[in-house]
């Protein structure tokens, strides 16, 4: 079985990318119009490359025993 990986998570809102002038490469930013975004993640390119995730949007996370996609 694969070993778990641990990485730092920062709680942010839909203004985070704008505030820090961060451009998205793929996907979309969080939106108040999508309540399910509270369970979403934005990852950086370094994490995607380190984990060899060619399609990060298909990755599932487990946080505190709860699955997130």
XYZ file of N, CA and C in Angstrom:
207
model
N 0.847 -1.201 0.000
C 0.000 0.000 0.000
C 0.878 1.244 0.000
N 0.342 2.311 -0.560
C 1.068 3.575 -0.581
C 1.136 4.167 0.813
N 2.262 4.770 1.129
C 2.414 5.458 2.411
C 1.715 6.807 2.337
N 1.181 7.289 3.456
C 0.554 8.611 3.432
C 1.612 9.708 3.299
N 1.212 10.807 2.701
C 2.062 11.986 2.593
C 1.427 13.084 3.426
N 2.262 13.882 4.029
C 1.778 14.988 4.844
C 2.311 16.289 4.248
N 1.439 17.286 4.166
C 1.875 18.595 3.689
C 1.061 19.669 4.382
N 1.584 20.865 4.354
C 0.981 21.993 5.055
C -0.239 22.498 4.288
N -1.313 22.745 5.007
C -2.550 23.271 4.426
C -2.831 24.630 5.052
N -3.152 25.594 4.225
C -3.499 26.940 4.685
C -4.946 27.206 4.287
N -5.778 27.570 5.239
C -7.169 27.910 4.929
C -7.208 29.290 4.281
N -7.819 29.365 3.107
C -7.916 30.625 2.375
C -9.347 30.794 1.862
N -9.641 31.983 1.371
C -10.954 32.228 0.786
C -10.798 32.605 -0.683
N -11.882 33.037 -1.280
C -11.876 33.341 -2.712
C -11.081 34.599 -3.065
N -10.606 35.335 -2.089
C -9.803 36.537 -2.343
C -8.291 36.283 -2.264
N -7.895 35.095 -1.835
C -6.482 34.786 -1.614
C -5.636 34.999 -2.866
N -6.033 34.415 -3.980
C -5.232 34.537 -5.208
C -5.120 35.992 -5.661
N -6.213 36.715 -5.591
C -6.205 38.129 -5.983
C -5.295 38.940 -5.071
N -5.404 38.694 -3.775
C -4.611 39.445 -2.802
C -3.111 39.279 -3.034
N -2.690 38.065 -3.349
C -1.267 37.786 -3.533
C -0.854 37.740 -5.003
N -1.753 38.166 -5.885
C -1.497 38.231 -7.331
C -0.956 36.892 -7.853
N -1.658 35.808 -7.502
C -1.274 34.463 -7.936
C -2.146 34.077 -9.124
N -1.513 33.609 -10.175
C -2.221 33.190 -11.383
C -2.437 31.685 -11.359
N -3.634 31.264 -11.728
C -3.928 29.833 -11.821
C -3.418 29.288 -13.149
N -2.844 28.099 -13.112
C -2.408 27.425 -14.331
C -3.553 26.593 -14.888
N -4.330 26.005 -13.979
C -5.408 25.119 -14.391
C -6.499 25.152 -13.322
N -7.725 24.877 -13.717
C -8.826 24.853 -12.765
C -9.419 26.234 -12.547
N -10.079 26.402 -11.420
C -10.710 27.685 -11.104
C -10.487 28.032 -9.636
N -10.670 29.290 -9.352
C -10.536 29.773 -7.983
C -11.767 29.365 -7.171
N -11.671 29.490 -5.859
C -12.834 29.302 -5.003
C -13.869 30.374 -5.333
N -15.125 30.060 -5.088
C -16.196 31.011 -5.353
C -17.264 30.884 -4.275
N -17.792 32.010 -3.847
C -18.889 31.997 -2.882
C -20.155 31.420 -3.511
N -20.192 31.363 -4.829
C -21.343 30.799 -5.540
C -21.380 29.277 -5.468
N -20.288 28.655 -5.025
C -20.201 27.202 -4.930
C -19.901 26.816 -3.477
N -20.930 26.576 -2.675
C -20.721 26.252 -1.256
C -19.795 25.048 -1.039
N -19.775 24.111 -1.969
C -18.908 22.930 -1.830
C -17.434 23.293 -1.897
N -17.107 24.496 -2.347
C -15.702 24.920 -2.405
C -15.050 24.916 -1.028
N -15.858 24.976 0.026
C -15.280 24.950 1.374
C -14.539 23.641 1.613
N -14.806 22.616 0.814
C -14.127 21.327 0.912
C -13.053 21.158 -0.157
N -12.795 22.219 -0.913
C -11.848 22.132 -2.018
C -10.440 22.511 -1.628
N -9.547 22.238 -2.550
C -8.132 22.558 -2.367
C -7.590 23.230 -3.606
N -6.707 24.172 -3.395
C -5.854 24.699 -4.454
C -4.456 24.216 -4.112
N -3.766 23.642 -5.086
C -2.401 23.186 -4.826
C -1.452 23.947 -5.724
N -0.192 23.997 -5.314
C 0.777 24.679 -6.151
C 1.432 23.685 -7.117
N 2.093 24.234 -8.104
C 2.722 23.422 -9.147
C 3.794 22.501 -8.572
N 4.494 22.962 -7.553
C 5.546 22.141 -6.942
C 4.965 20.860 -6.351
N 3.833 20.955 -5.648
C 3.220 19.756 -5.084
C 2.787 18.801 -6.198
N 2.149 19.319 -7.230
C 1.702 18.463 -8.337
C 2.881 17.735 -8.972
N 3.974 18.434 -9.189
C 5.159 17.809 -9.793
C 5.802 16.803 -8.841
N 5.931 17.169 -7.571
C 6.536 16.280 -6.582
C 5.766 14.968 -6.476
N 4.454 15.053 -6.523
C 3.609 13.872 -6.388
C 3.341 13.179 -7.727
N 3.880 13.728 -8.812
C 3.659 13.189 -10.166
C 2.173 13.148 -10.519
N 1.455 14.192 -10.132
C 0.038 14.284 -10.447
C -0.127 15.000 -11.777
N -0.355 14.252 -12.834
C -0.588 14.851 -14.149
C -1.964 15.485 -14.227
N -2.917 14.943 -13.501
C -4.287 15.445 -13.443
C -4.679 15.649 -11.985
N -4.199 16.720 -11.347
C -4.481 16.932 -9.918
C -5.965 16.975 -9.574
N -6.824 17.349 -10.529
C -8.260 17.435 -10.223
C -8.875 16.066 -9.958
N -8.152 15.002 -10.278
C -8.685 13.655 -10.029
C -8.158 13.059 -8.727
N -7.389 13.828 -7.969
C -6.785 13.341 -6.724
C -7.760 13.514 -5.562
N -7.807 12.513 -4.694
C -8.629 12.560 -3.483
C -7.721 12.768 -2.274
N -8.200 13.559 -1.309
C -7.468 13.809 -0.076
C -8.263 13.261 1.097
N -7.566 12.889 2.147
C -8.216 12.538 3.404
C -7.681 13.487 4.462
N -8.584 14.196 5.097
C -8.215 15.117 6.168
C -9.086 14.804 7.368
N -8.469 14.459 8.464
C -9.174 14.114 9.698
C -10.209 13.018 9.452
N -9.846 12.051 8.609
C -10.708 10.908 8.352
C -11.822 11.160 7.343
N -11.837 12.344 6.720
C -12.880 12.687 5.753
C -12.254 12.782 4.363
N -12.917 12.175 3.355
C -12.427 12.240 1.975
C -12.820 13.574 1.350
N -11.901 14.156 0.597
C -12.169 15.383 -0.163
C -11.701 15.157 -1.588
N -12.432 15.730 -2.532
C -12.048 15.616 -3.941
C -12.093 16.973 -4.579
